[in-house]
Amino acid sequence: MPVSHAEEGYVTADGRQIGGTLMELRNITLRFGGVVAIKDISFDIHDGEIRAIIGPNGAGKSSMLNVISGFYIPTEGDVYFKKVKRGPMKPYEVARLGIARTFQNIALFDGMSVLDNIMTGRLTMIKSGLLSQAIWYGAAAREEYQHREKVERIIDFLEIQNIRKTPVGRLPYGLKKRVELARALAAEPKLLLLDEPMAGMNVEEKEDMSRFILDLNDEFGTTICLIEHDMGVVMDLSDRVVVMDYGRKIGDGTPDEVRNNQDVIDAYLGVAHD
Amino acid sequence: MLYREAGDFKTTYSEDSQTFPIFFDRMGYYVTLLLAFGLVPLFINDYWANAVFVPFLIYAIAAIGLNILVGFAGQVSLGTGGFMAVGAYSVYKLMTSFPDVPVLIHVLIAGAITAFVGVLFGLPSLRIKGFYLAVATLAAQFFLVWLFNKVPWFYNYSASGQITVPQSKMLGFYVTGAQTSASAKYLFCLVVLVFVAVVARNLTRGTMGRKWMAIRDMDIAAEIIGVNPLNAKLTAFAVSSFFIGIAGALFFAVYLGAAEVTEAFSIQKSFLILFMVIIGGLGSIFGSFAGAAFLVLLPVFLKNVLVGQLGWPTDLAAHLELMIVGALIVGFLIAEPHGMAQLWRLAKEKLRLWPFPH
Ligand SMILES: Nc1ncnc2c1ncn2[C@@H]1O[C@H](COP(=O)(O)OP(=O)(O)O)[C@@H](O)[C@H]1O
Ligand SMILES: [Mg+2]
């Protein structure tokens, strides 16, 4: 089924209304010395959609996510967020725009409890200053409890109530992934970037994670851009898919379009990737 | 069994985030406060004040300050002695320039001046980490001691190069100078320590503490979730130095009375307070108290028992002290980086479940 990539959005196969362009990448190239991680790639992410980036290892997917999250500054090309061109920004400035992410190799704060880790997701929203926090009673405490309430809702949503007070360093891998997602959600992001959220999980954990991703897109309208290897998962979850290989974009469209794209078939079948 | 957590459910977030969530801990805290303010001042004499209580209170303030920087924010510092000197010389200049202002205000301003100096020397932390930062703070230590020695303005051109505290009163009692009573010294330092501990606890249990610990645990991820590393590191240096400056001011004005910078605020002081933090527990306010108490009491204990009771030579007891402290540092760093505070926590966890461990 053809998809209109018009500015004002489109309707998905399952009948959801997708908004206009939220993020646009124009002719992005990223080099590390001699290595070209991304070669002249353009694509967009619409408001409210689940967008997947797939491709073999080393294709440049994580690099792409790093460009979107402001962690890498592209060698060439422009990034537009909400139709405004984004200059070079510090990662913490990007976070304040409403872009949150998880990492391929979990990046949690091991010395802190699950609760504190998730509470860090709300740091950008804190208004009380140092003095008020030093006194605690009054404004700072009130703010703390308001954020705590929001965080508790996320804890309920992701079903991690019983590990609230556990230091993150002690958790098994699958739960760490979930806590990292919780931390990103706590920021109430407009755009959520997930780098291989299901890597290393068993079937059951993958199903849970897929359900969370669909639910949060559905309930909170969060726009999601995710990288995933499991083709089954990608086809189930995503509205549109970008396919990368050796830093180039070789396909872009609905899961069905991508599946039938000859270049994509060649890339996946022709080379012995993982 | 009296001490337990079971059945102690929290129904509000404020109950859940209080400093002593467990009933018996809270009671213990109130009893300690009551004894500290009500009972000790009645019985304290000059020996106990000068050998144990006053140094403990002041070192606890310094240890809390250093713990914020090292234990919570993960930034190493060997400049504690130098920053204490900034507090001491600030309070000296303030007291001699404005003798009518209450000394407590001078102590707080001295802390603020030290905070400013701490931020200046904290600037390299934006670029360098770990070992290299330690070396940079070491340079701060030596530079500050050199400065206070070299520039006579700091010691009001006194012939000896020493600074000597003027007498001053608060609420009608002497708190500095030769006529100060043991209980006045003790209470003055105690009030300041309680203030410092409460502020430190409030900052570390909320937003600021999370920013610091995020930077400590993984600075890249901290930045991605929106922590400005410049802001987080420099506030850690500021708050830490504020407390350390206060400790230095009290150390000079209340405890020593007269000081010479190379003696009172040398690199040894930096190490002593770092050891308190490591032995007590990195990232724990309670640990700062435990570490300060331990390293203040250990020499007193060894001197009284080994030299006083068993008749050992003094230098032998001093050597033994060094060996014990050295062994403990190595032991804690390898086996339990969270120090005595963590041992205490584990003991309580065991106790909490006793006699049914499941
Ligand atoms: N920080 C970096 N420095 C140097 N090379 C890098 C860096 N990040 C990624 N690369 C290179 O870019 C290419 C793409 O990597 P990556 O984006 O991680 O791929 P993917 O996530 O698709 O597996 C690889 O060749 C990788 O070695
Ligand atoms: Mg990757």
XYZ file of C-alpha atoms and ligand atoms in Angstrom:
660
model
C 0.000 0.000 0.000
C 1.476 3.340 -0.979
C 2.064 5.877 1.762
C 1.780 9.581 1.332
C 4.863 11.202 2.786
C 3.113 14.519 2.785
C 3.968 17.083 5.436
C 0.542 16.853 6.985
C 0.749 13.164 7.796
C -0.897 9.936 6.765
C -3.094 7.094 7.963
C -1.463 3.765 8.811
C -2.582 0.325 7.724
C -4.212 -0.226 11.112
C -6.024 3.066 10.846
C -4.009 5.349 13.140
C -3.668 8.990 12.136
C -0.004 10.018 11.943
C 0.922 13.697 12.195
C 3.269 15.867 10.155
C 7.057 15.752 10.088
C 8.608 15.891 13.541
C 12.215 15.290 12.654
C 13.922 15.552 9.316
C 17.440 14.551 8.387
C 18.768 16.036 5.168
C 21.795 14.621 3.392
C 23.550 13.501 6.545
C 27.130 12.338 6.180
C 29.235 11.296 9.174
C 32.929 10.504 9.003
C 35.344 9.275 11.643
C 38.731 9.954 10.116
C 38.732 7.662 7.118
C 35.652 5.680 8.131
C 32.402 6.847 6.591
C 29.751 5.726 9.062
C 26.868 7.480 7.277
C 26.836 8.383 3.618
C 24.403 11.090 2.438
C 21.259 9.828 4.110
C 17.932 11.668 4.225
C 14.768 10.562 5.942
C 12.077 11.888 8.218
C 10.157 10.862 11.313
C 6.505 11.811 11.558
C 4.702 12.869 14.689
C 3.253 9.818 16.429
C 4.748 7.102 14.274
C 6.964 4.164 15.129
C 9.930 4.372 12.833
C 12.481 1.571 12.629
C 16.063 1.597 11.408
C 17.340 -1.808 10.384
C 20.481 -3.103 8.776
C 23.438 -5.413 9.335
C 26.020 -4.798 12.067
C 28.238 -1.827 11.348
C 25.716 -0.351 8.919
C 25.709 2.934 10.824
C 22.403 2.629 12.687
C 23.702 3.599 16.108
C 25.640 6.439 14.528
C 22.399 7.672 12.986
C 20.686 7.623 16.367
C 23.647 9.467 17.832
C 23.256 12.167 15.211
C 19.564 12.514 16.035
C 20.261 12.691 19.772
C 22.975 15.288 19.225
C 25.695 13.021 20.495
C 27.507 13.099 17.151
C 27.604 16.213 15.029
C 27.244 15.254 11.351
C 30.140 16.075 9.055
C 27.666 17.241 6.423
C 23.927 17.727 6.294
C 21.253 19.307 8.437
C 18.922 18.164 11.183
C 15.463 19.727 11.443
C 13.349 19.293 14.550
C 9.780 20.580 14.463
C 10.676 22.209 11.150
C 13.441 24.272 12.732
C 17.025 23.698 11.704
C 19.063 22.520 14.669
C 22.534 23.950 15.014
C 25.299 22.059 16.779
C 24.004 21.385 20.284
C 25.277 19.810 23.450
C 23.552 16.495 24.292
C 21.954 18.007 27.401
C 20.457 20.777 25.271
C 18.954 18.200 22.935
C 17.468 16.431 25.953
C 15.689 19.660 26.856
C 14.076 19.752 23.410
C 12.179 16.610 24.343
C 14.360 13.895 22.825
C 15.179 10.942 25.087
C 17.001 7.738 24.305
C 18.300 4.394 25.461
C 21.666 2.918 24.551
C 22.722 -0.258 22.799
C 25.022 -0.978 25.742
C 22.908 -0.022 28.738
C 23.990 3.277 30.248
C 22.379 3.371 33.681
C 23.769 4.819 36.899
C 24.891 1.666 38.663
C 25.421 3.175 42.097
C 21.875 4.527 42.325
C 18.584 2.791 43.046
C 16.059 2.034 40.299
C 13.873 4.838 41.622
C 16.692 7.394 41.611
C 17.713 6.327 38.112
C 14.214 6.927 36.825
C 13.940 10.197 38.751
C 16.997 11.463 36.847
C 14.786 11.364 33.766
C 12.925 14.347 35.196
C 15.952 16.476 35.986
C 15.336 18.827 33.073
C 11.937 19.757 34.528
C 13.151 20.718 38.020
C 12.609 24.378 38.804
C 13.658 24.754 42.446
C 17.167 26.090 42.894
C 20.060 25.066 45.079
C 18.988 27.093 48.123
C 15.438 25.821 48.029
C 16.738 22.258 47.731
C 19.080 22.802 50.671
C 16.090 23.752 52.831
C 13.987 20.957 51.266
C 10.750 21.839 53.057
C 8.313 23.788 50.901
C 8.893 24.228 47.195
C 11.643 21.643 46.707
C 9.818 18.893 48.592
C 6.562 19.623 46.801
C 8.311 19.422 43.448
C 10.045 16.191 44.434
C 6.744 14.525 45.335
C 5.036 15.712 42.163
C 7.772 14.157 40.057
C 7.771 11.077 42.225
C 4.083 10.621 41.446
C 4.738 10.741 37.703
C 7.633 8.338 38.081
C 5.494 5.920 40.070
C 3.063 5.813 37.160
C 5.887 4.809 34.841
C 7.033 2.214 37.359
C 3.509 0.768 37.342
C 3.323 0.931 33.563
C 6.540 -1.036 33.141
C 5.706 -3.386 36.008
C 8.867 -2.848 38.030
C 7.281 -1.929 41.378
C 9.114 -4.560 43.376
C 12.618 -3.449 42.417
C 12.137 0.273 43.125
C 14.765 0.478 45.846
C 17.242 -2.010 44.381
C 20.615 -0.647 43.259
C 20.661 -0.925 39.484
C 24.043 -2.651 39.468
C 22.426 -5.753 41.005
C 19.710 -6.205 38.362
C 19.741 -8.790 35.575
C 20.158 -7.593 31.995
C 16.518 -7.702 30.921
C 15.362 -5.606 33.852
C 18.149 -3.095 33.300
C 16.854 -2.574 29.773
C 13.424 -1.932 31.212
C 14.740 0.537 33.793
C 16.596 2.386 31.077
C 13.365 2.664 29.112
C 11.643 3.914 32.271
C 14.272 6.611 32.713
C 13.810 7.760 29.126
C 10.017 7.774 29.550
C 10.262 9.799 32.751
C 11.413 12.706 30.613
C 8.025 12.563 28.832
C 9.838 12.847 25.521
C 8.292 13.987 22.288
C 10.665 11.686 20.455
C 12.007 8.492 21.978
C 15.078 6.818 20.492
C 15.649 3.146 21.307
C 18.917 1.496 20.306
C 18.262 -2.255 20.114
C 15.798 -2.348 23.030
C 15.352 -6.097 22.682
C 18.918 -7.213 22.077
C 19.880 -10.160 24.249
C 16.335 -10.792 25.479
C 14.443 -14.059 25.435
C 11.152 -14.433 23.568
C 9.016 -13.614 26.566
C 11.000 -10.484 27.444
C 10.810 -9.395 23.817
C 7.049 -9.755 23.857
C 6.829 -7.657 27.008
C 9.035 -4.987 25.524
C 7.056 -4.910 22.261
C 3.857 -4.504 24.231
C 5.339 -1.610 26.219
C 6.466 0.129 23.047
C 3.071 -0.215 21.365
C 1.252 0.846 24.537
C 3.275 3.936 25.106
C 2.933 5.004 21.492
C -0.772 4.418 21.791
C -1.402 5.884 25.256
C 0.977 8.828 25.322
C 1.324 9.422 21.586
C 5.112 9.204 21.897
C 6.963 9.190 18.596
C 9.455 6.345 18.546
C 12.513 5.667 16.450
C 14.025 2.271 17.157
C 16.817 0.075 15.941
C 16.124 -3.637 15.925
C 17.636 -6.776 14.456
C 14.718 -9.138 14.862
C 12.836 -8.737 11.567
C 9.664 -10.246 12.993
C 9.573 -7.671 15.742
C 10.300 -4.814 13.351
C 7.539 -5.844 10.953
C 5.039 -6.098 13.814
C 5.905 -2.849 15.532
C 6.847 -0.248 13.019
C 4.874 1.972 10.690
C 7.808 2.733 8.425
C 11.305 1.318 8.127
C 14.644 2.743 6.994
C 17.111 0.121 5.800
C 20.830 0.891 6.033
C 23.819 -0.978 4.671
C 27.446 0.167 4.744
C 26.396 3.678 5.751
C 23.962 4.059 2.834
C 20.197 4.044 2.836
C 18.992 1.192 0.646
C 15.313 1.195 1.483
C 12.599 3.290 3.096
C 8.890 2.557 3.407
C 6.262 0.440 5.096
C 7.356 -2.990 6.337
C 5.687 -4.573 3.278
C 7.414 -2.261 0.827
C 10.772 -2.843 2.447
C 10.327 -6.595 2.540
C 9.765 -6.658 -1.206
C 12.548 -4.222 -2.065
C 15.160 -5.973 -4.214
C 18.131 -4.023 -2.790
C 17.111 -4.973 0.722
C 16.717 -8.629 -0.191
C 20.150 -8.588 -1.804
C 21.768 -6.915 1.180
C 20.282 -9.386 3.592
C 20.694 -12.509 1.482
C 23.744 -11.668 -0.591
C 26.121 -11.007 2.283
C 26.672 -13.219 5.284
C 25.601 -10.760 7.935
C 24.474 -11.830 11.379
C 13.310 -8.132 68.522
C 12.812 -4.396 68.622
C 14.520 -3.195 65.487
C 12.477 -3.955 62.434
C 11.289 -2.631 59.161
C 8.648 -5.250 58.422
C 5.140 -3.870 58.674
C 6.488 -0.330 58.440
C 4.716 0.609 55.210
C 4.869 4.087 53.781
C 1.696 5.650 52.494
C 3.047 8.994 51.270
C 6.090 9.939 49.238
C 7.286 12.308 51.952
C 7.367 9.440 54.439
C 9.232 7.362 51.908
C 11.940 9.931 51.206
C 12.598 11.037 54.772
C 16.092 10.756 56.140
C 15.357 8.017 58.648
C 12.495 5.997 57.189
C 12.686 3.328 59.871
C 11.048 4.135 63.197
C 13.931 2.967 65.377
C 16.504 4.864 63.347
C 14.411 7.986 63.760
C 14.210 7.463 67.503
C 17.954 6.868 67.624
C 18.475 10.148 65.811
C 16.338 12.117 68.257
C 18.001 10.482 71.247
C 21.438 11.309 69.816
C 20.427 14.935 69.301
C 19.052 15.099 72.817
C 22.251 13.699 74.328
C 24.460 15.870 72.144
C 22.675 19.103 73.018
C 21.372 18.311 76.498
C 23.788 15.999 78.223
C 27.308 16.354 76.797
C 27.628 20.136 77.446
C 26.938 19.517 81.130
C 29.844 17.138 81.573
C 32.358 18.189 78.980
C 35.760 19.374 80.225
C 38.778 20.820 78.420
C 40.413 17.447 77.871
C 37.373 15.852 76.247
C 36.575 18.959 74.248
C 40.081 19.366 72.839
C 41.027 15.727 72.423
C 37.755 14.290 71.163
C 34.589 16.292 70.736
C 35.622 19.527 69.046
C 38.004 17.909 66.539
C 35.370 15.267 65.807
C 32.692 17.876 65.088
C 34.982 19.926 62.861
C 36.402 16.958 60.964
C 32.879 15.657 60.447
C 32.018 18.941 58.705
C 35.115 18.682 56.517
C 34.431 15.014 55.769
C 30.842 15.777 54.726
C 32.221 18.475 52.438
C 34.804 16.221 50.838
C 32.327 13.350 50.597
C 30.013 15.493 48.495
C 32.786 16.040 46.010
C 34.429 12.611 46.022
C 31.689 10.261 47.160
C 28.662 11.835 45.504
C 30.027 13.686 42.491
C 32.990 11.388 41.857
C 35.585 14.159 41.552
C 38.847 13.407 43.344
C 40.405 16.139 45.479
C 43.641 16.343 47.436
C 43.229 20.039 48.118
C 41.156 19.807 51.313
C 43.914 21.215 53.535
C 44.354 24.182 51.226
C 40.620 24.865 51.141
C 40.447 24.657 54.932
C 43.231 27.247 54.982
C 41.120 29.522 52.785
C 38.321 29.246 55.366
C 40.726 29.889 58.233
C 42.405 32.938 56.698
C 39.058 34.319 55.507
C 37.558 34.127 58.966
C 40.715 35.685 60.414
C 40.617 38.620 58.015
C 36.895 39.063 58.563
C 37.129 38.929 62.349
C 39.979 41.407 62.500
C 38.319 43.762 59.985
C 34.763 43.609 61.345
C 35.055 42.709 65.029
C 31.458 43.659 65.802
C 29.815 41.166 63.467
C 28.909 37.833 65.155
C 31.525 35.224 64.423
C 28.935 32.749 63.122
C 28.267 35.107 60.233
C 32.000 35.362 59.560
C 32.256 31.581 59.535
C 29.486 31.345 56.930
C 31.051 34.075 54.794
C 34.402 32.299 55.068
C 32.622 29.222 53.715
C 31.236 31.260 50.834
C 34.687 32.638 49.988
C 36.074 29.100 50.026
C 33.222 27.992 47.769
C 34.285 30.607 45.246
C 37.936 29.506 45.431
C 36.822 25.883 45.149
C 34.928 26.637 41.949
C 38.027 28.284 40.473
C 40.156 25.240 41.209
C 37.300 22.987 40.100
C 37.329 24.398 36.587
C 39.934 21.880 35.345
C 37.499 19.072 36.255
C 35.555 19.938 33.126
C 38.473 18.700 31.085
C 40.347 16.214 33.215
C 39.359 13.276 35.370
C 40.649 10.865 37.977
C 44.386 10.852 38.486
C 44.991 14.056 36.532
C 42.336 15.918 38.472
C 43.909 14.664 41.710
C 47.215 16.161 40.606
C 45.532 19.462 39.734
C 43.935 19.681 43.188
C 47.296 18.796 44.710
C 48.681 21.838 42.937
C 45.864 23.879 44.521
C 46.902 22.574 47.931
C 50.514 23.651 47.520
C 49.663 26.931 45.862
C 47.245 27.989 48.614
C 49.650 27.128 51.445
C 52.415 28.988 49.617
C 50.129 31.992 49.097
C 49.164 32.313 52.759
C 52.817 32.048 53.736
C 54.090 34.454 51.156
C 51.639 37.347 51.296
C 51.860 39.098 54.700
C 48.488 40.799 54.188
C 46.818 37.483 54.918
C 48.338 37.248 58.410
C 48.063 40.999 59.083
C 51.875 41.407 58.919
C 52.325 39.632 62.253
C 55.963 39.057 63.128
C 55.607 35.316 63.637
C 53.668 34.785 60.420
C 50.963 33.179 62.549
C 47.322 34.121 62.728
C 45.794 34.446 66.194
C 42.068 34.549 66.745
C 40.580 37.614 68.479
C 38.168 37.054 71.330
C 34.531 37.129 70.413
C 31.208 36.445 72.052
C 27.892 35.075 70.956
C 24.749 35.250 73.111
C 26.918 36.541 75.928
C 29.366 33.633 75.918
C 32.921 33.588 74.606
C 33.134 31.323 71.558
C 36.656 32.217 70.415
C 39.757 33.220 72.330
C 41.478 31.992 75.479
C 38.504 32.474 77.802
C 36.169 30.215 75.827
C 34.711 27.381 77.893
C 34.788 23.786 76.732
C 31.016 23.603 76.450
C 30.825 26.839 74.416
C 33.362 25.542 71.887
C 31.521 22.271 71.704
C 28.048 23.750 71.296
C 29.164 26.280 68.719
C 30.698 23.572 66.530
C 27.762 21.251 67.130
C 25.240 23.805 65.895
C 27.255 24.361 62.732
C 27.671 20.613 62.165
C 23.934 19.994 62.475
C 23.272 22.761 59.972
C 25.854 21.338 57.552
C 24.589 17.781 57.902
C 20.968 18.762 57.302
C 21.831 20.826 54.230
C 24.067 18.068 52.875
C 21.393 15.469 53.417
C 18.706 17.600 51.750
C 20.886 18.266 48.736
C 21.947 14.658 48.314
C 18.512 13.060 48.669
C 16.962 15.189 45.926
C 17.644 16.680 42.538
C 21.159 17.930 43.167
C 22.307 14.621 44.593
C 20.955 12.762 41.571
C 22.802 15.077 39.221
C 26.035 14.548 41.135
C 25.670 10.776 41.292
C 24.704 10.614 37.618
C 27.907 12.440 36.701
C 29.829 10.122 39.028
C 28.367 6.884 37.676
C 28.359 7.682 33.952
C 28.968 11.204 32.791
C 28.011 10.531 29.163
C 24.597 9.148 30.057
C 24.116 12.000 32.522
C 24.605 14.472 29.722
C 22.191 12.632 27.445
C 19.406 12.840 30.024
C 19.942 16.560 30.346
C 22.541 17.123 33.076
C 24.820 20.011 32.288
C 28.200 18.627 33.425
C 29.675 22.090 33.935
C 26.864 23.037 36.247
C 26.845 19.731 38.156
C 30.606 19.570 38.721
C 30.996 23.199 39.687
C 28.092 23.113 42.162
C 29.716 20.034 43.706
C 32.982 21.957 44.058
C 31.103 24.971 45.440
C 29.028 23.111 48.032
C 31.938 20.887 49.032
C 34.308 23.827 49.439
C 31.659 25.793 51.325
C 31.569 23.098 54.002
C 35.331 22.568 53.982
C 35.856 26.329 54.341
C 33.513 26.374 57.327
C 35.477 23.487 58.836
C 38.747 25.354 58.281
C 37.330 28.505 59.855
C 36.199 26.605 62.957
C 39.431 24.629 63.117
C 41.381 27.854 63.377
C 39.000 30.108 65.284
C 37.503 27.681 67.787
C 39.871 24.733 68.028
C 43.442 25.956 67.499
C 43.118 29.639 68.379
C 46.408 30.318 66.638
C 47.666 28.732 63.448
C 50.526 28.614 61.030
C 49.473 27.482 57.597
C 52.198 24.944 56.774
C 51.563 23.189 60.052
C 47.801 23.347 60.393
C 46.663 22.959 56.790
C 49.325 20.856 55.108
C 48.816 18.020 52.645
C 48.543 15.744 55.692
C 45.198 17.340 56.456
C 44.031 16.597 52.914
C 44.914 12.951 53.327
C 43.463 12.668 56.823
C 40.065 13.870 55.632
C 40.194 11.752 52.499
C 40.893 8.729 54.721
C 37.910 9.637 56.902
C 35.716 9.647 53.820
C 37.073 6.347 52.508
C 36.921 4.514 55.844
C 33.541 6.008 56.739
C 31.981 5.401 53.364
C 32.019 7.159 50.009
C 28.667 8.681 49.169
C 27.237 8.574 52.678
C 26.601 11.432 55.100
C 26.467 8.997 57.985
C 29.769 7.549 56.795
C 31.369 10.982 57.081
C 30.469 11.012 60.770
C 31.699 7.459 61.265
C 35.011 8.106 59.497
C 35.659 11.316 61.423
C 34.820 9.651 64.735
C 37.035 6.698 63.969
C 40.121 8.655 62.975
C 39.742 11.099 65.856
C 39.237 8.351 68.416
C 41.849 5.893 67.172
C 44.934 7.895 68.267
C 43.287 8.847 71.555
C 42.458 5.224 72.198
C 45.915 3.947 71.251
C 47.578 6.605 73.360
C 45.498 5.878 76.418
C 45.601 2.108 76.180
C 49.024 1.342 74.714
C 51.033 4.217 76.144
C 49.015 4.905 79.277
C 48.107 1.375 80.361
C 50.672 -0.904 78.737
C 53.608 1.501 78.866
C 54.518 1.380 75.167
C 56.811 4.134 73.861
C 54.808 6.943 72.201
C 56.445 6.618 68.791
C 55.668 2.918 68.634
C 51.983 3.644 69.272
C 52.099 6.329 66.574
C 53.575 3.868 64.088
C 50.964 1.302 64.941
C 48.302 3.922 64.260
C 49.714 4.547 60.792
C 49.758 0.830 60.085
C 46.181 0.345 61.227
C 44.926 3.264 59.155
C 46.904 2.096 56.123
C 45.585 -1.446 56.392
C 42.032 -0.204 56.801
C 42.258 2.070 53.765
C 43.525 -0.755 51.585
C 41.000 -3.161 53.060
C 38.035 -0.862 52.539
C 39.094 0.204 49.058
C 39.369 -3.410 47.954
C 36.563 -5.081 49.865
C 34.018 -2.417 50.740
C 34.264 0.946 48.961
C 31.172 2.091 50.795
C 33.042 1.852 54.071
C 31.795 1.576 57.606
C 28.438 3.012 56.576
C 27.835 -0.024 54.363
C 28.956 -2.466 57.059
C 26.467 -0.807 59.385
C 23.735 -1.053 56.738
C 24.422 -4.752 56.170
C 24.403 -5.421 59.893
C 21.039 -3.691 60.130
C 19.664 -5.699 57.224
C 20.619 -8.880 59.052
C 19.144 -7.532 62.265
C 15.956 -6.508 60.561
C 15.202 -10.047 59.486
C 16.366 -11.675 62.692
C 15.452 -14.243 63.917
C 13.816 -15.414 60.682
C 16.199 -14.859 57.792
C 13.580 -15.550 55.100
N 32.993 6.959 17.774
C 33.405 6.289 16.671
N 34.674 6.403 16.245
C 35.098 5.737 15.155
N 34.317 4.950 14.406
C 33.042 4.790 14.771
C 32.506 5.451 15.921
N 31.209 5.122 16.046
C 30.934 4.291 15.027
N 32.024 4.105 14.252
C 32.097 3.288 13.048
O 30.970 3.578 12.267
C 30.489 2.406 11.664
C 29.029 2.227 11.992
O 28.895 1.874 13.369
P 27.505 1.806 14.109
O 26.773 3.051 13.853
O 27.772 1.446 15.521
O 26.779 0.605 13.378
P 25.492 -0.242 13.790
O 24.855 0.385 14.976
O 24.627 -0.236 12.596
O 25.975 -1.622 14.099
C 31.363 1.251 12.121
O 32.328 1.009 11.119
C 32.004 1.802 13.351
O 33.270 1.236 13.542
Mg 24.523 -0.329 16.863
